Coordinates of C-alpha atoms in Angstrom, one line a residue:
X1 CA -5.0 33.9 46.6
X2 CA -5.6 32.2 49.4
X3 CA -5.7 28.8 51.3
X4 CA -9.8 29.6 52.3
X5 CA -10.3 30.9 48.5
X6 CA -9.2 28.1 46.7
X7 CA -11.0 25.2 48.9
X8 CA -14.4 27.5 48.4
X9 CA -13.3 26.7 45.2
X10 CA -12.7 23.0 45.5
X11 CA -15.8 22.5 47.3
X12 CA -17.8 24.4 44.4
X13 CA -16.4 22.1 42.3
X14 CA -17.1 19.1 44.1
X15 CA -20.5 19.9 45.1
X16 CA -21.1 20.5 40.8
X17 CA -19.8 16.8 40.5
X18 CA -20.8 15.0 43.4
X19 CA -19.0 11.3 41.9
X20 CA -15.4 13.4 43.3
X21 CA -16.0 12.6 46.6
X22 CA -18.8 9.9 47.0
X23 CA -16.3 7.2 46.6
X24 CA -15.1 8.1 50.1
X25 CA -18.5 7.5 52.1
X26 CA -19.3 4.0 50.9
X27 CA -17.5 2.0 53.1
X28 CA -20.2 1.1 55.7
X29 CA -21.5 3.1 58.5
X30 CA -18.4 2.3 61.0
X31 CA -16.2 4.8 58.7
X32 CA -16.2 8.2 58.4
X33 CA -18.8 9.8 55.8
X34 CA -17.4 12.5 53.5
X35 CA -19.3 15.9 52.1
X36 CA -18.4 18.3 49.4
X37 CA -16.7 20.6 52.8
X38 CA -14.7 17.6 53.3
X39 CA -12.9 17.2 50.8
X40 CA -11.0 20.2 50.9
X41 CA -10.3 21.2 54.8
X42 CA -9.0 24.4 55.6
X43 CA -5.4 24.6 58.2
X44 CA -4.7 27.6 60.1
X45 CA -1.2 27.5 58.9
X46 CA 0.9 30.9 58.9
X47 CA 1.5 31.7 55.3
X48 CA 5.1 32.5 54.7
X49 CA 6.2 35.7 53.0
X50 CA 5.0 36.2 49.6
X51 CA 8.0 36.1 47.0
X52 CA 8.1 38.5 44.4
X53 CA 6.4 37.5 41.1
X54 CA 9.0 36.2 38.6
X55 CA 8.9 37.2 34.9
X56 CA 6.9 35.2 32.7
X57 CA 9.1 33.1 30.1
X58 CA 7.9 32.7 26.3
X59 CA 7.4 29.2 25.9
X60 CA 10.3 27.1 24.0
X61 CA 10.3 26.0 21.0
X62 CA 11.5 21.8 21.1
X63 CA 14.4 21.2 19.6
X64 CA 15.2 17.4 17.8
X65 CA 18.2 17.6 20.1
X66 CA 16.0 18.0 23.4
X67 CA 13.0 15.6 23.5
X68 CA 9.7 16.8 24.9
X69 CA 9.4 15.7 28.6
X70 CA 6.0 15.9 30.4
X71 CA 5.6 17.7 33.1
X72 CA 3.6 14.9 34.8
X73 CA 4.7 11.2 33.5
X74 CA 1.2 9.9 31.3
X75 CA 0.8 7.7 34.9
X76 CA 1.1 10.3 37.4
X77 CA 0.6 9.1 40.9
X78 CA -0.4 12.3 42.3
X79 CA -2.7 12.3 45.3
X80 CA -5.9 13.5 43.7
X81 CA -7.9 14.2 47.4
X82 CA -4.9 16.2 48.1
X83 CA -4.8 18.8 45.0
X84 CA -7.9 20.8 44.3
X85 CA -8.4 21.8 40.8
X86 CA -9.0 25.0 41.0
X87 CA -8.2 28.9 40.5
X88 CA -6.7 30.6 43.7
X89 CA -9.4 33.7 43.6
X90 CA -12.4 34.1 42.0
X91 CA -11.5 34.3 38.3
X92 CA -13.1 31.1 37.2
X93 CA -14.3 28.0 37.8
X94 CA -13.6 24.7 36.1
X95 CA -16.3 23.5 33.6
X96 CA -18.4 20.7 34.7
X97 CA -17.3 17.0 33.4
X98 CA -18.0 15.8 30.3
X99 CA -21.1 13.6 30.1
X100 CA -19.5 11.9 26.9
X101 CA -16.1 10.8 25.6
X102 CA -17.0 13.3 22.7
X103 CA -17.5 16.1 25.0
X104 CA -13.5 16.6 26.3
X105 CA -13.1 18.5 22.7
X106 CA -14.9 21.6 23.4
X107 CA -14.5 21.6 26.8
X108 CA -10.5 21.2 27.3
X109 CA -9.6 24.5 26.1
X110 CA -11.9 26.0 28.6
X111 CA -10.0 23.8 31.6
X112 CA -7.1 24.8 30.1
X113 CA -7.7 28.7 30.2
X114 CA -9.3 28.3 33.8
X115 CA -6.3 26.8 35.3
X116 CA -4.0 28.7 33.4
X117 CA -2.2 25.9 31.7
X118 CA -1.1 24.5 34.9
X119 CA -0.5 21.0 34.1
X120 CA -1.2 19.7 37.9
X121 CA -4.6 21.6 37.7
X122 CA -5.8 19.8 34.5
X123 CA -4.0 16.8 35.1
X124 CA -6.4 16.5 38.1
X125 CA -9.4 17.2 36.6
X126 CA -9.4 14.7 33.8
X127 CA -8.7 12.8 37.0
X128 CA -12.2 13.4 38.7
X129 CA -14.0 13.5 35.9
X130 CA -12.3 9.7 35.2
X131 CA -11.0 10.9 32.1
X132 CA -7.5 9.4 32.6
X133 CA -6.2 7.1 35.4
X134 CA -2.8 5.5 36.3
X135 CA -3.4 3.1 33.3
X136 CA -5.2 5.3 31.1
X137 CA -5.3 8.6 29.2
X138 CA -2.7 11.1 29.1
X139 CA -2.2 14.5 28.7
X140 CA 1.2 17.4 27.5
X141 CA 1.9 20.8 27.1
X142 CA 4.8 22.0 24.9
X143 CA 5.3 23.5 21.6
X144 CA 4.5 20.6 18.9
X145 CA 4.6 23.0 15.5
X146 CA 7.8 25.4 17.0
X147 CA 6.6 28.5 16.6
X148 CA 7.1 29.4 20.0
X149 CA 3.6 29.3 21.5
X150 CA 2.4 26.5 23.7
X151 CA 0.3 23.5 22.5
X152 CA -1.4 20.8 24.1
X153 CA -2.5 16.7 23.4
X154 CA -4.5 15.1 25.1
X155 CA -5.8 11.4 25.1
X156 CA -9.1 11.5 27.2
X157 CA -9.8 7.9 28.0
X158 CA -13.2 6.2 29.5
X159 CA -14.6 3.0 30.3
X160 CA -17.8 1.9 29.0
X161 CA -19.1 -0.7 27.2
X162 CA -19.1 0.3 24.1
X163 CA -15.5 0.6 24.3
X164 CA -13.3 -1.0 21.6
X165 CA -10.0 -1.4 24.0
X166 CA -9.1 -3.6 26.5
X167 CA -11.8 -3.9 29.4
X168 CA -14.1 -1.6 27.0
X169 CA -11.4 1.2 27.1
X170 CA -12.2 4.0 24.6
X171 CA -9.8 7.3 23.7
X172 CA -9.5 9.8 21.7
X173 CA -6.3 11.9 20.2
X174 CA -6.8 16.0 20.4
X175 CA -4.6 17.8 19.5
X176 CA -4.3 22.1 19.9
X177 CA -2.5 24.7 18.9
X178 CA -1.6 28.0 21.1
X179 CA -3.4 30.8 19.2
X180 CA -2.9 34.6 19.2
X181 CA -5.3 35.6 21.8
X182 CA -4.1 32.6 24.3
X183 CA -6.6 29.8 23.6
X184 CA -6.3 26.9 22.0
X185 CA -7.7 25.5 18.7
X186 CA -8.0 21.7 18.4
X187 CA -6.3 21.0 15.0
X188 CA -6.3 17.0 14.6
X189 CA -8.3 14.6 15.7
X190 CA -8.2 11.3 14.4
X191 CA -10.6 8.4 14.3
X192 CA -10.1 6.1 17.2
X193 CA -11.4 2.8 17.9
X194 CA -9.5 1.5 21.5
X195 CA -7.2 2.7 23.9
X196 CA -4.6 5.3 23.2
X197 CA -1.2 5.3 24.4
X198 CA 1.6 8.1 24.3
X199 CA 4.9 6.6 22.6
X200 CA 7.0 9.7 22.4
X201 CA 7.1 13.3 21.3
X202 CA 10.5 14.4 19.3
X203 CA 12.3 14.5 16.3
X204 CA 11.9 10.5 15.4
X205 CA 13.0 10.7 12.0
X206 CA 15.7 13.2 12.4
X207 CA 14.5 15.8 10.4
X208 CA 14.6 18.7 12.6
X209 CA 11.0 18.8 13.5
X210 CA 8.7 16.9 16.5
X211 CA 6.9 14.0 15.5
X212 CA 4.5 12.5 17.9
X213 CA 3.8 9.1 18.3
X214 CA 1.3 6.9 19.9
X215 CA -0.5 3.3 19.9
X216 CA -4.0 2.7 19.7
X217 CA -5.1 -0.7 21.2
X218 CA -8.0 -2.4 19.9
X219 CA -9.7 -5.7 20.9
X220 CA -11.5 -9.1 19.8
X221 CA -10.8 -12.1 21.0
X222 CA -7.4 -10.6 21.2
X223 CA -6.2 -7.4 21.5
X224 CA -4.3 -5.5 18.8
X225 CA -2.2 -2.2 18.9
X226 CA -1.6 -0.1 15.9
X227 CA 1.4 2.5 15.6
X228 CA 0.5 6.0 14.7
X229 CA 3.5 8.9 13.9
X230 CA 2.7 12.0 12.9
X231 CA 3.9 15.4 11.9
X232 CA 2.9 19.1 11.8
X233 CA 3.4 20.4 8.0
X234 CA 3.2 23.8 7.9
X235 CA 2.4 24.0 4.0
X236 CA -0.7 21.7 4.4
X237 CA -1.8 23.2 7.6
X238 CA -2.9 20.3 9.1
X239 CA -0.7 16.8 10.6
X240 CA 0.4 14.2 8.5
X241 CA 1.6 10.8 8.5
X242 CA 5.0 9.6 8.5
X243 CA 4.5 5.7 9.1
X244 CA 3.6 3.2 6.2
X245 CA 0.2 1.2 6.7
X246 CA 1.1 -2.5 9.2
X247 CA 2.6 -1.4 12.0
X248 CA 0.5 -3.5 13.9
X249 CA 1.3 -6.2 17.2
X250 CA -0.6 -8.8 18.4
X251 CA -0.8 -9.2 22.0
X252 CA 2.8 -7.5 21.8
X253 CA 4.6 -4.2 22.7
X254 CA 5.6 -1.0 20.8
X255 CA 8.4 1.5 21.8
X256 CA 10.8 4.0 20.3
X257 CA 14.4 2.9 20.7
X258 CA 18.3 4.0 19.2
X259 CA 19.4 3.0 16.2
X260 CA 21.7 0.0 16.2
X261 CA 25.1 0.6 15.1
X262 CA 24.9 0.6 11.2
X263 CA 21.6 0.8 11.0
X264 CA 20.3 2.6 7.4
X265 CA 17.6 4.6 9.1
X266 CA 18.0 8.3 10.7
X267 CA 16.8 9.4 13.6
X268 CA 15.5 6.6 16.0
X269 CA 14.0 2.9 15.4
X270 CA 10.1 1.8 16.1
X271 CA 10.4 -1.8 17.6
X272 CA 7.1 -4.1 17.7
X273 CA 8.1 -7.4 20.1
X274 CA 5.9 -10.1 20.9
X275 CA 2.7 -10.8 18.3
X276 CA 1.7 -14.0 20.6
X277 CA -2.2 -14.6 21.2
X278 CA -4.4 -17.2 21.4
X279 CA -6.9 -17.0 18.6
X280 CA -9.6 -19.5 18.2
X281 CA -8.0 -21.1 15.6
X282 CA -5.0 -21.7 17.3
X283 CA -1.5 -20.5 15.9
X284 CA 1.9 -20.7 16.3
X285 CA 3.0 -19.1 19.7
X286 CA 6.6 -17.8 18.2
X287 CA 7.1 -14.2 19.5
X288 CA 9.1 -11.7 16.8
X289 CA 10.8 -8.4 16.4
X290 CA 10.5 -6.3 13.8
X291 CA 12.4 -2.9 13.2
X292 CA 10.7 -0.1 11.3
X293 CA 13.1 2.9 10.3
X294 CA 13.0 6.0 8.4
X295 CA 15.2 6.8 5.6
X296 CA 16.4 10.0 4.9
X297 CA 13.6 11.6 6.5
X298 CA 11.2 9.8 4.6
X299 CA 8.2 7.8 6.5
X300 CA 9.1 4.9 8.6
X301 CA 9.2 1.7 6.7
X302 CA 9.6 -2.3 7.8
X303 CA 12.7 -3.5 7.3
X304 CA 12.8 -6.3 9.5
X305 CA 11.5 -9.4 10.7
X306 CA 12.9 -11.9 12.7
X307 CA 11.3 -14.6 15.0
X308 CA 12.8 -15.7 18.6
X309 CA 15.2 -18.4 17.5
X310 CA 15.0 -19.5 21.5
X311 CA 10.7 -20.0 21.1
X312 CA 9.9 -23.4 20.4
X313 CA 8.5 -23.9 16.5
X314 CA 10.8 -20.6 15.4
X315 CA 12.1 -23.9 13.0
X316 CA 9.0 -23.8 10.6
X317 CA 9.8 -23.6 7.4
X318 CA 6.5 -21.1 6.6
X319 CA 8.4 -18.4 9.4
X320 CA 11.4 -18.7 7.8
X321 CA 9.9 -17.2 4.6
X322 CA 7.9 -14.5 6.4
X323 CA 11.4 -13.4 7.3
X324 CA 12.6 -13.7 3.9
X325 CA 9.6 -12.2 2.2
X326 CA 10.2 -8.8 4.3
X327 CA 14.0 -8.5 3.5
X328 CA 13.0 -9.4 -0.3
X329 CA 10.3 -6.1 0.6
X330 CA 13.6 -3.9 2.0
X331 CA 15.2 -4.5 -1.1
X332 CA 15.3 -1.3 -2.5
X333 CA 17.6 -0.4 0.2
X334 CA 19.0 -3.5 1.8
X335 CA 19.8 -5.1 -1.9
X336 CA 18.9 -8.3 -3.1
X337 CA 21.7 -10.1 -1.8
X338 CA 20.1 -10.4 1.9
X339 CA 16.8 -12.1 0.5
X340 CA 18.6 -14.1 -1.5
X341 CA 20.3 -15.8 1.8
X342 CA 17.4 -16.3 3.6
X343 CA 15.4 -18.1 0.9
X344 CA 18.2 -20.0 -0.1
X345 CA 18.3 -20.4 4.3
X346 CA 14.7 -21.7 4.1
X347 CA 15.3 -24.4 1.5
X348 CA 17.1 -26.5 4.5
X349 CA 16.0 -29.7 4.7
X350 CA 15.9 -29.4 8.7
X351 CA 12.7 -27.2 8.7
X352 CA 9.7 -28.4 9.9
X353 CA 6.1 -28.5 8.6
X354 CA 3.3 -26.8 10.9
X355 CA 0.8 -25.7 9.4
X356 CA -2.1 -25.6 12.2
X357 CA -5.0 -26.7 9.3
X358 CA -3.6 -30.5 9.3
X359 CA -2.4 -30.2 6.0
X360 CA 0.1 -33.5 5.0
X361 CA 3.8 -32.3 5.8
X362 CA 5.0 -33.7 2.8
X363 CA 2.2 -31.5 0.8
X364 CA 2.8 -28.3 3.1
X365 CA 6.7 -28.7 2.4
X366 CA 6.4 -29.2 -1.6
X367 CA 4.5 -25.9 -1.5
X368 CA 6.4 -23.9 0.8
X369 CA 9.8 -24.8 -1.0
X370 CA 8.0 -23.8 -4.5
X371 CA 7.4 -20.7 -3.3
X372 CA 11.0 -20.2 -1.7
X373 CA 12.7 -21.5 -5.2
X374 CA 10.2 -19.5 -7.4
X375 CA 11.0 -15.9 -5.1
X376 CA 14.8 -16.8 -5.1
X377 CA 14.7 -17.1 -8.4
X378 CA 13.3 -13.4 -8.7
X379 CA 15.4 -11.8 -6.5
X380 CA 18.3 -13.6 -8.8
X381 CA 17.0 -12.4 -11.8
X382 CA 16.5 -8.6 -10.1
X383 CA 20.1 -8.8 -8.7
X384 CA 21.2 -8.8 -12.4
X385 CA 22.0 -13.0 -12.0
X386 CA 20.7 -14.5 -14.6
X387 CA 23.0 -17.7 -14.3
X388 CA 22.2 -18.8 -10.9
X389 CA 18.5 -18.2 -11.7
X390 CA 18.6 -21.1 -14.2
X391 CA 20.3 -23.2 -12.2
X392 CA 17.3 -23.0 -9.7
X393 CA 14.9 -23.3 -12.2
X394 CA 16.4 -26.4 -13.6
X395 CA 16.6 -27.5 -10.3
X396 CA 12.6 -26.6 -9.6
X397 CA 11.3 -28.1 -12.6
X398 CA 13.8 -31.4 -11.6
X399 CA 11.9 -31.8 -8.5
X400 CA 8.5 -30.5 -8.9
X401 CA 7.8 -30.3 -12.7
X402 CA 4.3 -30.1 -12.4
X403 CA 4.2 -27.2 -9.7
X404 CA 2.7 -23.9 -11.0
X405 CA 5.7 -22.4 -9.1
X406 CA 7.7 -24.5 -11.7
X407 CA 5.6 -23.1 -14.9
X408 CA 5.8 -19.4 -13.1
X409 CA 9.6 -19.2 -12.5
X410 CA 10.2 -20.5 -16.1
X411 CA 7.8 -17.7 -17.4
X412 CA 9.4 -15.7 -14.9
X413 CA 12.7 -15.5 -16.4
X414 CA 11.8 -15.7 -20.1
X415 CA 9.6 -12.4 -19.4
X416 CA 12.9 -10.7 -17.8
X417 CA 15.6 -11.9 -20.2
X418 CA 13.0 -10.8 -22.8
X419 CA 13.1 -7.2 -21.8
X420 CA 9.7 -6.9 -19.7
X421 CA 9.5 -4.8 -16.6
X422 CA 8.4 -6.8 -13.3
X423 CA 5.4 -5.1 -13.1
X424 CA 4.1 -6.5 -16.6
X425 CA 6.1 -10.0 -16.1
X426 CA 4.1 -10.8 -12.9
X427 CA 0.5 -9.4 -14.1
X428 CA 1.4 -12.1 -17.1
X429 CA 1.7 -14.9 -14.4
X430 CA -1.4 -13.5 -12.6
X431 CA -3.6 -16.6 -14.1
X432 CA -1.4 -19.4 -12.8
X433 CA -1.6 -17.9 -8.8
X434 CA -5.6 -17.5 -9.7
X435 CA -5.1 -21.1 -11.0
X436 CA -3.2 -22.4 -8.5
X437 CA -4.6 -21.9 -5.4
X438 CA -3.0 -23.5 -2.8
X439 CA 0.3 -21.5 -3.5
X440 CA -1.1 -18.7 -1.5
X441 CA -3.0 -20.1 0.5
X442 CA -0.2 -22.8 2.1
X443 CA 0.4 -19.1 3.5
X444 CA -2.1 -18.8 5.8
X445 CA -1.7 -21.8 7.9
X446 CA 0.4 -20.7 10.9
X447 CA -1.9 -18.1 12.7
X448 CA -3.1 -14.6 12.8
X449 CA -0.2 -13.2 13.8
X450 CA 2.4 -14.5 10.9
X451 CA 1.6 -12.8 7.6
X452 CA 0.1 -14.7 4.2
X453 CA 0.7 -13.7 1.1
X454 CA -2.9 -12.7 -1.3
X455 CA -2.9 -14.0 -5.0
X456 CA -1.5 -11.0 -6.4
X457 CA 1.3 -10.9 -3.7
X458 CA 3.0 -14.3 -4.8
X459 CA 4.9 -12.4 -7.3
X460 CA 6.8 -10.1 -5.9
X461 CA 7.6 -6.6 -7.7
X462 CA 9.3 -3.7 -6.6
X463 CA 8.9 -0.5 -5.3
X464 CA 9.7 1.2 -8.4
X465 CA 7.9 -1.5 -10.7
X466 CA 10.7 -1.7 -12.3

């Protein structure tokens, strides 16, 4: 092809979609005006010899030990007036843009066979048709399911009111497979209500296959971002899931980082940082970090939770047991003995009350400490000490005998030394929580962003039931 060819092109193109080049004509009548012929000008520039063609590589298959790298970065800087998205030649044109977010679907794996995969080409054309910007969208071209054909993902992005994300942002997540005869089928496409950001493409959970990973931010009165990580699995034909339900951040961050020396998991580490807004209601502005891992393969799982001990409030007695009550979650692979040093940790007399509701700090503490005694005195009891368990009771019915944390620990116990499971011992203390209100709901008095525990949550049983 040539350099007259491919502008013909480009002004074909432009003169289909005239919103690629109007932008350049309104800046008042002192300025130059621009035209479909504009914005592609032909140079008389000598070409220079034409290299012979080189043989066409099958595409590679990633490897867990080689990370997927775009070709363009998800924020490409590239100088759209200066790249026309087009064919050199006559063998196609590039279809006309979307009049819908919905629309991309059908229509990518046209672009995509027009420009013959060339990622500049369709990079550029999601660019006119505002499809994706510097700070939205994103778009790459590798083999995701390794069988050795190319694939492509795509997260179209517009702007519209009716957007869920932030400034009315709204995405979608399409993902296709190379086929046979050199298209592409879109195999998943999941439900998305925000804005969709690229975390990483590559083996994340050490398993020897690509996982792919992204956030979708969604907003209210603050904005909220949800991690997604999913797999190809070639027996179900279709990508699945490998991230528990709650990986969510307020007003916070997401990324994919090493595992810390020690660390239980395999493969690499999902960190959420931050979970800082200001809700209506108020809350307590104490940043957190919270590791999620995967074991053995197996989908990535919380297993941390730790607030910012530089923040001012981090000394609230109801943080200190959110940090606890994650560990105590962990404990089928951290043990017991970690919970039991933070909620022995969270009896310190030096914690503060701060609930946002106004609730009396002496009232707010009596509760909070009932529920730290009564869930030390299960993890006790699960680590096989039944000793130092009654010594905390004794010590909980000393100081609050009338609690219902007091009557539930001592029902507690007796259910375990008796022989019951934990399943069955905490649906026998189900009608005291139901009772008892306030020991759940003392929970929810620090803020959107610090979890509370429902009713059937106070008592905690383990993964296994058992």
């Amino acid at each position: 092809g040539n350099i007259a060819d491919a502008c013909a092109a480009a002004t074909a193109f432009a003169e289909q979609n005239p919103e690629s080049y109007e932008a350049l004509s309104d800046y008042g009548y002192a300025n130059p005006t621009f035209t479909a012929t504009d914005l592609c000008p032909v140079l008389a520039i000598q070409p220079a010899a034409t290299p012979e063609p080189a043989a066409t590589a099958e595409t590679p298959a990633a490897t867990a030990t080689e990370p997927i790298t775009p070709i363009l970065t998800l924020t490409a800087t590239t100088d759209v007036s200066a790249v026309a998205p087009v064919l050199s030649g006559t063998d196609g044109e590039l279809p006309a843009c979307p009049t819908t977010l919905d629309g991309y679907a059908s229509v990518l794996p046209a672009v995509i066979a027009v420009s013959e995969a060339d990622p500049l080409v369709v990079e550029t054309w999601l660019r006119l048709c505002d499809g994706m910007a510097d700070d939205r969208g994103g778009m790459l071209l590798a083999d995701f399911n390794g069988d050795g054909r190319e694939d492509a993902l795509f997260l179209p992005t517009i702007v519209s009111d009716l957007g869920f994300g932030p400034g009315g942002a709204q995405g979608a997540i399409l993902i296709y497979h190379g086929n046979d005869s050199g298209g592409y089928d879109l195999v998943y496409s999941p439900d998305v209500y925000g804005q969709p950001t690229l975390l990483a493409v590559e083996d994340l959970n050490g398993d020897g296959a690509i996982d792919i990973a992204w956030t979708v931010e969604g907003c209210s009165t603050f904005c909220v971002k949800e991690v997604q990580i999913v797999t190809w699995d070639a027996d179900a034909g279709d990508y699945v899931s490998i991230i528990e339900p709650g990986a969510t951040i307020a007003e916070g961050t997401a990324s994919v980082e090493a595992l810390p020396e020690g660390s239980l998991g395999t493969g690499m580490q999902l960190l959420l940082t931050g979970g800082v807004s200001g809700t209506p209601e108020g809350g307590l502005e104490v940043d957190h970090t919270e590791s999620w891992q995967s074991l053995d393969g197996q989908p990535f799982r919380r297993l941390s939770w730790l607030y910012n001990r530089e923040t001012a409030g981090n000394d609230c007695l109801g943080l200190r047991l959110v940090e606890a009550d994650v560990t105590l979650q962990a404990a089928d692979v951290l043990g017991y003995a970690p919970a039991i040093e933070q909620y022995r940790a969270a009896l310190d007399p030096a914690l503060r009350a701060c609930s946002i509701h106004g609730v009396p700090a002496i009232e707010e503490l009596k509760l909070l400490q009932g529920l730290a005694t009564f869930r030390l005195i299960q993890a006790q009891t699960l680590a096989g000490d039944d000793t130092a368990a009654a010594q905390d009771l004794a010590a909980l019915q000393q100081g609050q005998p009338d609690s219902g944390f007091a009557q539930a620990a001592e029902a507690w116990l007796a259910a375990i030394q008796g022989g019951a499971d934990p399943a069955a011992a905490c649906l026998a203390l189900q009608p005291i929580f139901d009772k008892e209100t306030l020991t759940w709901q003392i929970t929810d008095h620090f803020g959107i962003n610090h979890p509370a525990l429902a009713p059937e949550q106070v008592c905690f049983v383990p993964r296994d039931g058992e």
